Amino acid sequence: MTASARTLLALLLYSAGACGQSWSPDDLWNWHTPRDPRISPDGRRVVYLEEWNDRAADATYSNLWLVSLGDKQPRRLTEGAWQDRSPRWSPDGSRIAWISGRGGIHVLAVDSGKEAAIEAAPLAFAWSRDGQSIAFTARVAERLDPPAWAPAAVLQWVVPQSRANSTLFVVPAAGGPAQAITGPDFDAVGEPAWIRDGPVIAAADGQIYSVHIAGNSVRRLTSDSNRNENPVVSPDGTKVAWTAIESGLHSYSVRKLYVMNADGSRVKPVAGALDRDPENPQWSSDSRTIYFIADDSGATHVYASRNDSTVRQVTQGVERLRGFSLADNGRAVTVRFNGRAMELVSLPVDMPPSTAVVLAAPMTKLMADRETAVPEEIHVPSAGKSIQAWVIKPAHFDASRKYPLLLDIADDPRRMFGPDFSLRAQIFAARGWVVLRVNPRGTPGYGEEFGRLLSTRYPGDDSDDLLAAVDFVVAKGGIDEKRIAVSGGLLAAWILGHSDRFAAVVARRPIVDFTLMAERAAPWMGALPWDNPDRYVKHSPIYFAGNWKTPTLVLAGEHDAQADEFYSALELRKVKSVMVRAQDWSKPSARMLEVETALAWLGSVLGSR
């Protein structure tokens, strides 16, 4: 579908949806989102999480639901104010295990309804191939002895020292004592994966290892400088697929997909020509194809990679996908997001994607009752590149009028915007704002070259793209140039010291000084602050505070040294500013209040016309 056709479709959907109530922060209490779908091995049933917000407890919970591809009637498996996660089918499809908010790993016999609990504090887990055992990882802390030199009276004030690694355990699926099979020097990351030949488990610790239960022996399978993770064993047990990110002084590296024999031999990259980040790799039942999802230019697609490294794109829709699971019969499930829907869908990976079937859509009624603006795709020229962006306009937008514009930035972590639904953007649009969401240089989803274009000017080149997008939208008409605001973290703070284009800044937990996070910054800075202080000065917004003039709202966390330093500099500069500090911005009420606070403050600073 061409860009013009997508824009026309968006406009038609926008016109069709221009009815009903406006979106408001209070809608967060009605929010139900499907997540982490898993299809049974025979492809007949799907278990998934439904996430929801509880007003009384001011908390977000998730429960398990089950839906059959035959009747498409979801039914609840767990109920209660807790956070269930990571549902996984047993190899024969008769049981579901998950990490329960009530504690431990719970195992449910689907047909009988009999439920058992395994006492553990797991981070991730995996069924053994015979369904008799479960491997899981759990954090094990080792408290170090207090320093021998310290006077007894001062020991109570000495900051306790400890180390904690993620240890790999094995436990019977029917319950019983767990056996630790890795020691304190191994720090397992992600889900383990069982290898068929014998009691052997593949696990990641920056490298991929095979861990033999008998004797607790660990053998390294990979030998490179990459960050290797997510091992997935083929159904025949002969191969291991995994993803890896190149180590080095880069602002961004594309995640690669690799395959090797189960003994670590014959390592080769697959899907290398795709130049996108594979996620959720899954083997086909014949062990010949690896399916996965990857973000691409504002959308997410399903891809298939053969052993000969050829890649086929399975889906074509302008939509975002989250989670991916594949059954033995070639049917897959994923959660599909677009401008007007959030749906659990099933699709055959070897047939036209138009045959996708909706299995659950808990937000259908709410979205039908609300006036929803579908994001409009635009492409902005900047520094010889075409920058993709999305514009969300108020209902019944009239270009002959003048609307305030919000440049809404996602930069910590940096992520790709697309046509998916954003409650935050819809609320701003409902209050009369045009919302601009841009994917500047350095954004994932456009290939490694695009992602590495910030090698010397980060921040800088990316903010140039953002400003170009603002100018592009303003030139189309309908924007009040005296009421343009920017909201973000690092880039919002950077723009404050490098542009007078904006009438107001909303800084959301901003990064302003990389010296305060040297351990995280050093890999791409190429040095620690004391080795190359000029480099940290060059990239940190705080050192450009002499240019700050724009009124600024600072939204800070409870222990937020970056925001404190930022606000202190604003006060010293006598810039009109205010700081709002919340103990936990992730709570539903705080997320609602953040939007309301930004809208109220922007209204007080910019006024209305």
Coordinates of C-alpha atoms in Angstrom, one line a residue:
M1 CA 0.0 0.0 0.0
T2 CA 1.4 3.4 -1.0
A3 CA 1.8 6.2 1.5
S4 CA -0.9 8.2 -0.3
A5 CA -3.3 5.2 -0.1
R6 CA -2.5 4.8 3.6
T7 CA -3.2 8.4 4.3
L8 CA -6.5 8.2 2.4
L9 CA -7.5 5.2 4.4
A10 CA -6.6 7.0 7.6
L11 CA -8.7 10.0 6.7
L12 CA -11.7 7.7 5.9
L13 CA -11.3 5.9 9.2
Y14 CA -11.0 9.3 10.9
S15 CA -14.2 10.6 9.4
A16 CA -16.0 7.4 10.2
G17 CA -14.9 7.6 13.8
A18 CA -15.8 11.2 14.4
C19 CA -18.6 10.5 16.8
G20 CA -19.2 9.7 20.4
Q21 CA -17.5 11.0 23.5
S22 CA -14.0 12.5 23.7
W23 CA -11.1 10.5 25.3
S24 CA -10.1 11.6 28.8
P25 CA -7.6 10.5 31.4
D26 CA -10.4 8.7 33.3
D27 CA -10.6 6.2 30.4
L28 CA -7.4 4.6 31.9
W29 CA -9.7 2.9 34.4
N30 CA -11.6 1.2 31.5
W31 CA -8.4 0.0 29.8
H32 CA -8.1 -3.7 29.1
T33 CA -5.1 -4.8 27.0
P34 CA -4.3 -8.3 25.7
R35 CA -0.7 -9.3 26.1
D36 CA 1.7 -12.2 25.7
P37 CA -0.5 -14.6 23.7
R38 CA 0.6 -18.3 23.5
I39 CA -1.0 -20.8 21.1
S40 CA -1.3 -24.5 22.1
P41 CA 1.0 -26.9 20.2
D42 CA -2.0 -28.3 18.3
G43 CA -3.1 -24.8 17.3
R44 CA -6.6 -25.1 18.8
R45 CA -6.5 -22.8 21.9
V46 CA -4.8 -19.6 23.0
V47 CA -3.9 -18.5 26.5
Y48 CA -3.1 -14.8 27.0
L49 CA -2.9 -12.1 29.6
E50 CA -5.5 -9.3 30.0
E51 CA -4.1 -6.2 31.7
W52 CA -6.4 -3.8 33.6
N53 CA -6.2 -1.0 36.1
D54 CA -7.9 -1.1 39.5
R55 CA -9.1 2.3 40.7
A56 CA -9.5 1.4 44.4
A57 CA -6.0 0.0 44.7
D58 CA -4.4 2.4 42.2
A59 CA -2.6 -0.5 40.6
T60 CA -2.3 -2.4 37.3
Y61 CA -3.1 -6.1 37.3
S62 CA -3.1 -8.9 34.8
N63 CA -5.0 -12.2 34.6
L64 CA -5.1 -15.2 32.3
W65 CA -7.7 -15.8 29.7
L66 CA -8.3 -18.7 27.3
V67 CA -9.9 -18.6 23.9
S68 CA -10.6 -21.4 21.4
L69 CA -10.1 -20.9 17.7
G70 CA -13.3 -22.8 17.2
D71 CA -15.8 -20.7 19.1
K72 CA -13.7 -17.5 19.6
Q73 CA -15.4 -17.0 23.1
P74 CA -12.7 -15.8 25.6
R75 CA -13.1 -17.1 29.1
R76 CA -11.2 -16.1 32.3
L77 CA -8.8 -18.6 33.8
T78 CA -7.6 -16.6 36.8
E79 CA -9.3 -13.7 38.6
G80 CA -8.1 -11.4 41.3
A81 CA -6.0 -8.3 42.1
W82 CA -2.6 -9.7 41.3
Q83 CA -0.2 -9.8 38.4
D84 CA -0.1 -13.1 36.5
R85 CA 2.5 -13.3 33.7
S86 CA 4.3 -15.6 31.3
P87 CA 1.7 -18.2 30.5
R88 CA 3.3 -21.2 28.8
W89 CA 1.8 -24.4 27.4
S90 CA 3.1 -27.9 28.3
P91 CA 4.5 -29.7 25.3
D92 CA 1.4 -31.9 25.0
G93 CA -1.0 -29.0 25.4
S94 CA -2.8 -30.4 28.4
R95 CA -1.4 -27.9 31.0
I96 CA -0.6 -24.2 31.3
A97 CA 2.1 -22.9 33.6
W98 CA 2.5 -19.3 34.6
I99 CA 4.2 -17.1 37.1
S100 CA 1.4 -16.2 39.5
G101 CA 1.0 -12.9 41.4
R102 CA 0.0 -15.1 44.3
G103 CA 3.6 -16.4 44.3
G104 CA 5.5 -19.2 42.6
I105 CA 4.8 -21.0 39.4
H106 CA 1.2 -22.3 39.0
V107 CA 0.3 -25.2 36.8
L108 CA -3.3 -25.7 35.6
A109 CA -4.7 -28.9 34.0
V110 CA -6.9 -27.2 31.4
D111 CA -9.6 -29.8 31.0
S112 CA -10.0 -30.8 34.7
G113 CA -9.3 -27.4 36.2
K114 CA -6.9 -28.9 38.7
E115 CA -4.3 -26.4 39.8
A116 CA -1.0 -26.9 41.6
A117 CA 1.6 -24.4 42.8
I118 CA 5.4 -24.7 42.7
E119 CA 7.1 -22.7 45.4
A120 CA 9.7 -20.4 43.8
A121 CA 10.4 -16.8 43.0
P122 CA 11.0 -17.1 39.3
L123 CA 12.1 -14.5 36.8
A124 CA 11.4 -16.8 33.7
F125 CA 10.9 -20.5 33.1
A126 CA 10.5 -23.2 30.5
W127 CA 8.9 -26.7 30.3
S128 CA 11.1 -29.7 29.7
R129 CA 10.4 -31.5 26.4
D130 CA 8.7 -34.4 28.2
G131 CA 6.6 -32.1 30.4
Q132 CA 7.9 -33.6 33.6
S133 CA 10.2 -30.8 34.7
I134 CA 10.4 -27.0 34.7
A135 CA 13.6 -25.0 34.4
F136 CA 13.4 -21.5 35.9
T137 CA 15.7 -18.6 36.8
A138 CA 15.6 -16.8 40.1
R139 CA 17.6 -14.1 41.7
V140 CA 19.9 -15.3 44.5
A141 CA 21.6 -12.7 46.6
E142 CA 24.8 -13.3 48.5
R143 CA 25.5 -10.9 51.3
L144 CA 29.2 -10.2 51.7
D145 CA 30.8 -10.1 55.1
P146 CA 31.2 -6.6 56.7
P147 CA 34.7 -5.1 56.4
A148 CA 37.0 -6.5 59.1
W149 CA 38.7 -3.1 59.7
A150 CA 35.5 -1.3 60.6
P151 CA 35.0 -0.4 64.3
A152 CA 32.0 -2.3 65.8
A153 CA 30.2 1.0 66.5
V154 CA 30.2 1.9 62.8
L155 CA 29.1 -1.4 61.3
Q156 CA 25.4 -0.4 61.5
W157 CA 26.2 2.6 59.2
V158 CA 28.3 0.7 56.7
V159 CA 26.3 0.3 53.4
P160 CA 25.8 -3.5 53.1
Q161 CA 27.6 -5.1 50.2
S162 CA 26.1 -8.0 48.3
R163 CA 26.0 -9.5 44.9
A164 CA 23.0 -11.1 43.2
N165 CA 23.0 -13.4 40.2
S166 CA 20.1 -15.1 38.3
T167 CA 20.6 -18.8 39.1
L168 CA 19.2 -21.6 36.9
F169 CA 17.0 -24.1 38.8
V170 CA 15.1 -27.3 37.8
V171 CA 12.0 -28.5 39.6
P172 CA 9.5 -31.3 39.0
A173 CA 6.4 -30.0 37.2
A174 CA 4.3 -31.8 39.8
G175 CA 6.1 -29.9 42.6
G176 CA 8.9 -30.6 44.9
P177 CA 12.3 -29.3 45.8
A178 CA 14.2 -27.2 43.3
Q179 CA 17.7 -28.0 42.3
A180 CA 20.2 -25.2 41.5
I181 CA 22.3 -26.2 38.5
T182 CA 24.4 -23.0 38.0
G183 CA 26.7 -21.4 40.5
P184 CA 27.3 -17.8 41.6
D185 CA 29.4 -16.9 38.6
F186 CA 26.6 -17.6 36.1
D187 CA 24.0 -14.8 35.6
A188 CA 21.2 -16.2 33.5
V189 CA 19.3 -13.7 31.3
G190 CA 15.8 -14.4 29.8
E191 CA 14.1 -17.7 29.3
P192 CA 16.0 -21.0 29.3
A193 CA 15.4 -23.6 26.6
W194 CA 15.6 -27.4 26.8
I195 CA 17.7 -29.4 24.4
R196 CA 16.3 -32.8 23.4
D197 CA 19.4 -34.9 23.7
G198 CA 19.6 -35.6 27.4
P199 CA 18.9 -33.4 30.4
V200 CA 20.6 -30.3 28.9
I201 CA 19.4 -26.7 29.0
A202 CA 20.4 -23.8 26.8
A203 CA 20.7 -20.5 28.7
A204 CA 22.2 -17.1 28.1
D205 CA 24.6 -15.0 30.1
G206 CA 25.8 -12.6 27.5
Q207 CA 26.9 -15.8 25.7
I208 CA 24.9 -18.9 25.0
Y209 CA 25.7 -22.0 27.2
S210 CA 24.6 -25.6 27.5
V211 CA 24.0 -26.5 31.1
H212 CA 24.0 -30.3 31.9
I213 CA 21.8 -31.1 34.9
A214 CA 23.9 -34.1 35.8
G215 CA 27.0 -32.8 37.4
N216 CA 25.9 -29.1 37.1
S217 CA 28.4 -28.6 34.3
V218 CA 28.3 -25.5 32.0
R219 CA 29.7 -25.4 28.5
R220 CA 30.0 -22.3 26.4
L221 CA 28.6 -22.6 22.9
T222 CA 29.3 -19.1 21.5
S223 CA 32.6 -17.3 21.5
D224 CA 32.3 -13.7 20.3
S225 CA 32.0 -10.2 21.8
N226 CA 28.3 -9.9 21.0
R227 CA 25.6 -9.7 23.6
N228 CA 23.9 -13.0 23.0
E229 CA 20.4 -13.8 24.3
N230 CA 17.1 -15.6 23.8
P231 CA 18.1 -19.2 22.9
V232 CA 15.4 -21.1 21.1
V233 CA 15.9 -24.8 20.4
S234 CA 14.5 -26.4 17.2
P235 CA 11.8 -29.1 17.6
D236 CA 14.2 -31.9 16.5
G237 CA 16.7 -30.7 19.1
T238 CA 19.6 -30.4 16.7
K239 CA 19.8 -26.6 16.4
V240 CA 19.8 -23.5 18.6
A241 CA 18.6 -20.1 17.3
W242 CA 19.3 -16.9 19.2
T243 CA 19.6 -13.2 18.9
A244 CA 22.7 -11.1 19.4
I245 CA 23.6 -7.4 19.5
E246 CA 27.1 -6.3 18.4
S247 CA 29.2 -4.8 21.2
G248 CA 31.0 -1.6 20.4
L249 CA 30.9 2.2 20.5
H250 CA 27.7 2.7 18.6
S251 CA 24.5 4.5 19.5
Y252 CA 22.5 1.7 18.0
S253 CA 23.2 -1.8 16.6
V254 CA 20.6 -4.0 14.8
R255 CA 19.8 -7.2 16.6
K256 CA 21.0 -10.2 14.5
L257 CA 19.5 -13.7 14.3
Y258 CA 21.9 -16.7 14.4
V259 CA 21.6 -20.4 14.2
M260 CA 24.1 -23.1 15.3
N261 CA 24.1 -26.8 16.0
A262 CA 23.2 -27.8 19.5
D263 CA 26.9 -28.6 20.2
G264 CA 27.9 -25.0 19.2
S265 CA 29.3 -25.9 15.8
R266 CA 28.4 -24.3 12.4
V267 CA 27.4 -20.9 13.6
K268 CA 25.8 -18.8 10.9
P269 CA 23.7 -15.6 10.7
V270 CA 20.2 -15.9 9.2
A271 CA 17.9 -13.0 8.1
G272 CA 21.0 -10.9 7.9
A273 CA 19.8 -9.0 4.8
L274 CA 16.7 -7.9 6.6
D275 CA 18.5 -5.1 8.6
R276 CA 15.8 -5.0 11.2
D277 CA 15.5 -6.3 14.9
P278 CA 14.0 -9.8 15.2
E279 CA 11.9 -10.5 18.2
N280 CA 10.1 -13.6 19.5
P281 CA 11.9 -16.1 17.2
Q282 CA 9.9 -19.4 16.8
W283 CA 10.8 -22.6 15.0
S284 CA 8.5 -24.2 12.5
S285 CA 7.5 -27.8 13.4
D286 CA 9.9 -29.2 10.7
S287 CA 12.9 -27.3 12.1
R288 CA 13.5 -25.6 8.8
T289 CA 12.1 -22.1 9.3
I290 CA 12.4 -19.5 12.0
Y291 CA 9.5 -17.1 12.2
F292 CA 9.7 -13.8 14.1
I293 CA 8.3 -10.3 14.3
A294 CA 10.3 -7.0 13.6
D295 CA 9.5 -3.3 13.5
D296 CA 9.8 -1.7 10.1
S297 CA 9.1 1.9 9.2
G298 CA 6.3 2.6 11.6
A299 CA 4.8 -0.9 11.4
T300 CA 5.5 -4.4 12.7
H301 CA 5.6 -7.5 10.4
V302 CA 5.9 -11.2 10.7
Y303 CA 8.9 -12.6 8.8
A304 CA 10.1 -16.1 7.9
S305 CA 13.8 -17.0 7.6
R306 CA 14.9 -20.3 6.1
N307 CA 18.1 -22.2 6.9
D308 CA 19.5 -20.8 3.6
S309 CA 19.1 -17.3 5.1
T310 CA 16.4 -16.2 2.7
V311 CA 13.8 -14.0 4.3
R312 CA 10.1 -13.7 3.5
Q313 CA 7.8 -11.0 4.8
V314 CA 4.5 -12.7 5.9
T315 CA 2.3 -9.8 6.9
Q316 CA 1.8 -6.5 5.1
G317 CA -0.5 -4.4 7.2
V318 CA 0.1 -0.9 8.6
E319 CA -0.2 -2.0 12.2
R320 CA 1.9 -2.8 15.2
L321 CA 2.3 -6.3 16.6
R322 CA 3.2 -7.3 20.1
G323 CA 4.1 -10.9 21.1
F324 CA 4.2 -13.9 18.7
S325 CA 3.6 -17.6 19.2
L326 CA 3.5 -20.4 16.6
A327 CA 1.7 -23.8 16.7
D328 CA 2.8 -27.0 15.1
N329 CA 0.1 -26.6 12.4
G330 CA 1.5 -23.3 11.2
R331 CA -1.0 -21.0 12.9
A332 CA 0.3 -18.1 14.9
V333 CA -1.1 -15.6 17.3
T334 CA -0.1 -12.0 18.1
V335 CA -1.6 -8.9 19.5
R336 CA -2.4 -6.3 16.8
F337 CA -2.6 -2.6 17.4
N338 CA -3.7 0.1 15.0
G339 CA -5.3 3.5 15.2
R340 CA -8.7 2.1 16.1
A341 CA -8.3 -1.4 17.5
M342 CA -6.3 -3.6 20.0
E343 CA -7.0 -7.2 19.1
L344 CA -5.7 -10.7 19.7
V345 CA -5.5 -12.3 16.3
S346 CA -4.6 -15.7 14.8
L347 CA -3.1 -16.0 11.3
P348 CA -1.6 -18.8 9.2
V349 CA 2.0 -18.1 8.5
D350 CA 2.0 -19.8 5.1
M351 CA -1.2 -18.3 3.7
P352 CA -2.3 -14.8 2.8
P353 CA -2.4 -12.6 5.9
S354 CA -5.9 -11.5 5.0
T355 CA -7.1 -14.7 6.6
A356 CA -6.2 -13.4 10.1
V357 CA -9.0 -14.1 12.6
V358 CA -9.8 -11.8 15.6
L359 CA -10.0 -13.9 18.8
A360 CA -10.4 -11.3 21.4
A361 CA -10.9 -7.5 21.4
P362 CA -11.6 -6.3 24.9
M363 CA -11.4 -2.6 23.9
T364 CA -13.9 -2.7 21.1
K365 CA -16.9 -1.2 22.9
L366 CA -14.9 1.6 24.5
M367 CA -13.3 2.6 21.3
A368 CA -16.6 2.5 19.5
D369 CA -18.0 4.9 22.1
R370 CA -15.1 7.4 21.7
E371 CA -14.2 9.9 19.1
T372 CA -10.9 8.6 17.9
A373 CA -8.4 10.4 15.6
V374 CA -6.4 8.0 13.4
P375 CA -2.7 9.0 13.1
E376 CA -1.9 10.5 9.7
E377 CA 1.5 9.5 8.2
I378 CA 3.8 12.1 6.9
H379 CA 7.4 12.1 5.5
V380 CA 9.7 15.0 6.3
P381 CA 12.9 15.8 4.4
S382 CA 15.8 16.5 6.8
A383 CA 19.6 16.4 6.0
G384 CA 19.0 14.4 2.9
K385 CA 16.9 11.8 4.7
S386 CA 13.2 11.1 4.7
I387 CA 11.9 11.2 8.3
Q388 CA 8.7 9.4 9.0
A389 CA 6.2 11.0 11.5
W390 CA 2.6 10.8 12.6
V391 CA 0.1 13.6 13.2
I392 CA -2.9 13.2 15.5
K393 CA -5.4 16.0 15.0
P394 CA -8.5 17.1 16.9
A395 CA -11.9 15.8 15.8
H396 CA -13.3 17.9 12.9
F397 CA -9.9 19.6 12.3
D398 CA -10.3 22.8 10.3
A399 CA -7.2 24.1 8.7
S400 CA -8.6 27.6 8.5
R401 CA -8.4 27.7 12.3
K402 CA -5.3 27.8 14.5
Y403 CA -4.5 24.9 16.9
P404 CA -1.7 24.5 19.4
L405 CA 0.9 21.9 18.5
L406 CA 2.6 19.4 20.8
L407 CA 5.9 17.8 19.7
D408 CA 5.7 14.5 21.7
I409 CA 9.1 12.8 22.0
A410 CA 9.9 9.2 23.1
D411 CA 13.6 9.1 23.8
D412 CA 14.3 7.1 27.0
P413 CA 14.2 4.4 25.8
R414 CA 14.1 5.6 22.2
R415 CA 11.3 3.8 20.4
M416 CA 9.5 3.8 17.0
F417 CA 6.2 5.6 16.7
G418 CA 3.6 4.1 14.3
P419 CA -0.1 4.1 13.6
D420 CA -1.0 2.4 16.9
F421 CA -3.4 3.9 19.4
S422 CA -2.0 6.3 22.1
L423 CA -4.3 7.3 24.8
R424 CA -2.0 10.2 25.7
A425 CA -2.1 11.5 22.2
Q426 CA -5.9 11.1 21.9
I427 CA -6.4 13.0 25.1
F428 CA -4.4 15.9 23.9
A429 CA -6.2 15.8 20.5
A430 CA -9.6 15.8 22.4
R431 CA -8.5 19.0 24.2
G432 CA -7.8 20.7 20.9
W433 CA -4.1 20.0 20.4
V434 CA -2.4 18.7 17.2
V435 CA 0.1 16.1 18.3
L436 CA 3.3 15.4 16.3
R437 CA 5.2 12.1 16.9
V438 CA 8.4 11.8 14.9
N439 CA 10.9 9.0 14.3
P440 CA 14.2 10.9 13.9
R441 CA 17.6 9.6 13.0
G442 CA 18.7 7.0 15.6
T443 CA 15.2 5.4 15.9
P444 CA 15.0 1.6 15.6
G445 CA 13.0 0.1 12.8
Y446 CA 14.8 1.8 9.9
G447 CA 18.0 -0.2 9.7
E448 CA 21.4 0.0 11.2
E449 CA 22.7 2.8 9.0
F450 CA 19.7 5.1 10.0
G451 CA 20.1 4.0 13.7
R452 CA 23.8 4.9 13.7
L453 CA 23.5 8.4 12.2
L454 CA 24.0 10.0 15.6
S455 CA 27.6 9.0 16.1
T456 CA 28.9 12.5 16.7
R457 CA 25.9 14.7 17.3
Y458 CA 23.7 12.9 19.9
P459 CA 21.7 14.7 20.9
G460 CA 21.7 17.1 17.9
D461 CA 21.0 15.5 14.6
D462 CA 17.9 13.9 16.0
S463 CA 16.7 17.3 17.3
D464 CA 17.3 18.8 13.9
D465 CA 14.9 16.2 12.5
L466 CA 12.3 17.1 15.1
L467 CA 12.5 20.8 14.3
A468 CA 12.2 20.0 10.6
A469 CA 9.0 18.1 11.3
V470 CA 7.6 20.9 13.3
D471 CA 8.3 23.3 10.4
F472 CA 6.8 20.8 7.9
V473 CA 3.5 20.6 9.9
V474 CA 3.2 24.3 10.5
A475 CA 3.6 25.0 6.7
K476 CA 0.6 22.8 6.1
G477 CA -1.6 25.3 8.0
G478 CA -3.9 25.2 11.0
I479 CA -1.1 25.7 13.6
D480 CA -0.8 28.6 16.0
E481 CA 3.0 29.3 15.8
K482 CA 2.9 31.1 19.2
R483 CA 1.5 28.0 20.9
I484 CA 4.0 25.2 20.0
A485 CA 5.2 23.0 22.9
V486 CA 7.6 20.1 23.2
S487 CA 7.3 17.2 25.7
G488 CA 10.0 14.6 26.2
G489 CA 13.1 13.7 28.2
L490 CA 16.7 14.1 27.0
L491 CA 15.7 15.7 23.7
A492 CA 13.3 18.1 25.3
A493 CA 16.1 19.3 27.7
W494 CA 18.5 19.5 24.7
I495 CA 16.0 21.6 22.6
L496 CA 15.6 24.0 25.5
G497 CA 19.2 25.0 25.1
H498 CA 19.4 24.9 21.3
S499 CA 16.1 26.4 20.0
D500 CA 13.7 29.2 20.7
R501 CA 11.1 27.6 18.5
F502 CA 8.9 26.5 21.4
A503 CA 6.7 28.5 23.8
A504 CA 6.8 25.8 26.5
V505 CA 8.7 22.7 27.4
V506 CA 7.4 19.7 29.4
A507 CA 10.4 17.7 30.6
R508 CA 9.4 14.2 31.7
R509 CA 12.1 12.6 33.9
P510 CA 14.8 14.1 31.7
I511 CA 18.4 13.1 31.3
V512 CA 20.5 16.3 31.5
D513 CA 23.9 15.2 32.7
F514 CA 25.6 12.0 31.4
T515 CA 28.2 12.1 34.2
L516 CA 25.4 11.0 36.6
M517 CA 25.0 7.8 34.6
A518 CA 28.5 7.1 33.5
E519 CA 28.2 3.3 33.6
R520 CA 25.3 3.4 31.1
A521 CA 26.8 6.2 28.9
A522 CA 30.4 5.0 28.8
P523 CA 30.0 2.3 26.1
W524 CA 28.8 4.7 23.5
M525 CA 30.7 7.7 24.8
G526 CA 33.9 5.7 24.4
A527 CA 35.3 6.9 27.8
L528 CA 34.5 7.6 31.4
P529 CA 33.9 11.2 32.5
W530 CA 37.3 11.5 34.1
D531 CA 39.1 10.2 31.0
N532 CA 37.3 12.5 28.5
P533 CA 35.2 15.2 30.3
D534 CA 34.8 17.2 27.2
R535 CA 32.8 14.5 25.5
Y536 CA 30.3 14.4 28.4
V537 CA 30.0 18.2 28.3
K538 CA 29.4 18.1 24.6
H539 CA 26.4 15.7 24.9
S540 CA 24.8 16.8 28.2
P541 CA 22.0 19.4 28.1
I542 CA 23.0 20.9 31.5
Y543 CA 26.1 22.5 30.0
F544 CA 23.9 24.6 27.7
A545 CA 21.8 26.1 30.5
G546 CA 23.1 29.5 29.7
N547 CA 20.7 29.5 26.7
W548 CA 17.6 28.4 28.7
K549 CA 14.7 30.9 28.4
T550 CA 11.6 28.9 27.6
P551 CA 9.0 28.2 30.4
T552 CA 9.5 24.6 31.6
L553 CA 7.5 22.1 33.5
V554 CA 9.7 19.4 35.1
L555 CA 8.0 16.0 35.9
A556 CA 10.4 14.3 38.3
G557 CA 10.6 10.9 40.0
E558 CA 11.0 10.4 43.8
H559 CA 14.8 10.1 43.8
D560 CA 15.6 11.9 40.6
A561 CA 19.1 13.4 40.6
Q562 CA 18.8 14.4 36.9
A563 CA 15.6 16.3 37.4
D564 CA 16.9 17.9 40.6
E565 CA 20.0 19.2 38.8
F566 CA 17.8 20.4 35.9
Y567 CA 15.4 22.3 38.1
S568 CA 18.1 23.8 40.1
A569 CA 19.7 25.2 36.9
L570 CA 16.3 26.5 35.8
E571 CA 15.9 28.4 39.0
L572 CA 19.5 29.8 38.9
R573 CA 18.7 31.0 35.3
K574 CA 15.4 32.5 36.6
V575 CA 13.5 30.7 33.9
K576 CA 9.7 30.4 34.5
S577 CA 9.5 26.9 35.7
V578 CA 7.8 24.4 38.2
M579 CA 8.7 20.9 39.2
V580 CA 6.1 18.2 40.1
R581 CA 7.5 15.2 41.9
A582 CA 5.7 11.9 42.1
Q583 CA 6.7 8.8 44.1
D584 CA 5.7 6.5 41.3
W585 CA 4.7 7.7 37.8
S586 CA 3.8 4.2 36.7
K587 CA 0.7 4.0 39.0
P588 CA -2.5 4.5 36.9
S589 CA -3.5 7.6 38.9
A590 CA -0.1 9.2 38.4
R591 CA -0.2 8.5 34.7
M592 CA -3.6 10.2 34.5
L593 CA -2.4 13.1 36.6
E594 CA 0.7 13.6 34.4
V595 CA -1.5 14.2 31.4
E596 CA -3.8 16.5 33.3
T597 CA -0.9 18.4 34.8
A598 CA 0.8 19.0 31.5
L599 CA -2.5 20.1 29.9
A600 CA -3.3 22.5 32.8
W601 CA 0.2 24.0 32.9
L602 CA 0.4 24.4 29.1
G603 CA -2.9 26.1 29.2
S604 CA -1.7 28.5 31.9
V605 CA 1.5 29.4 30.0
L606 CA 0.2 29.5 26.4
G607 CA -3.4 30.5 27.0
S608 CA -6.2 29.7 24.5
R609 CA -7.6 31.3 21.4

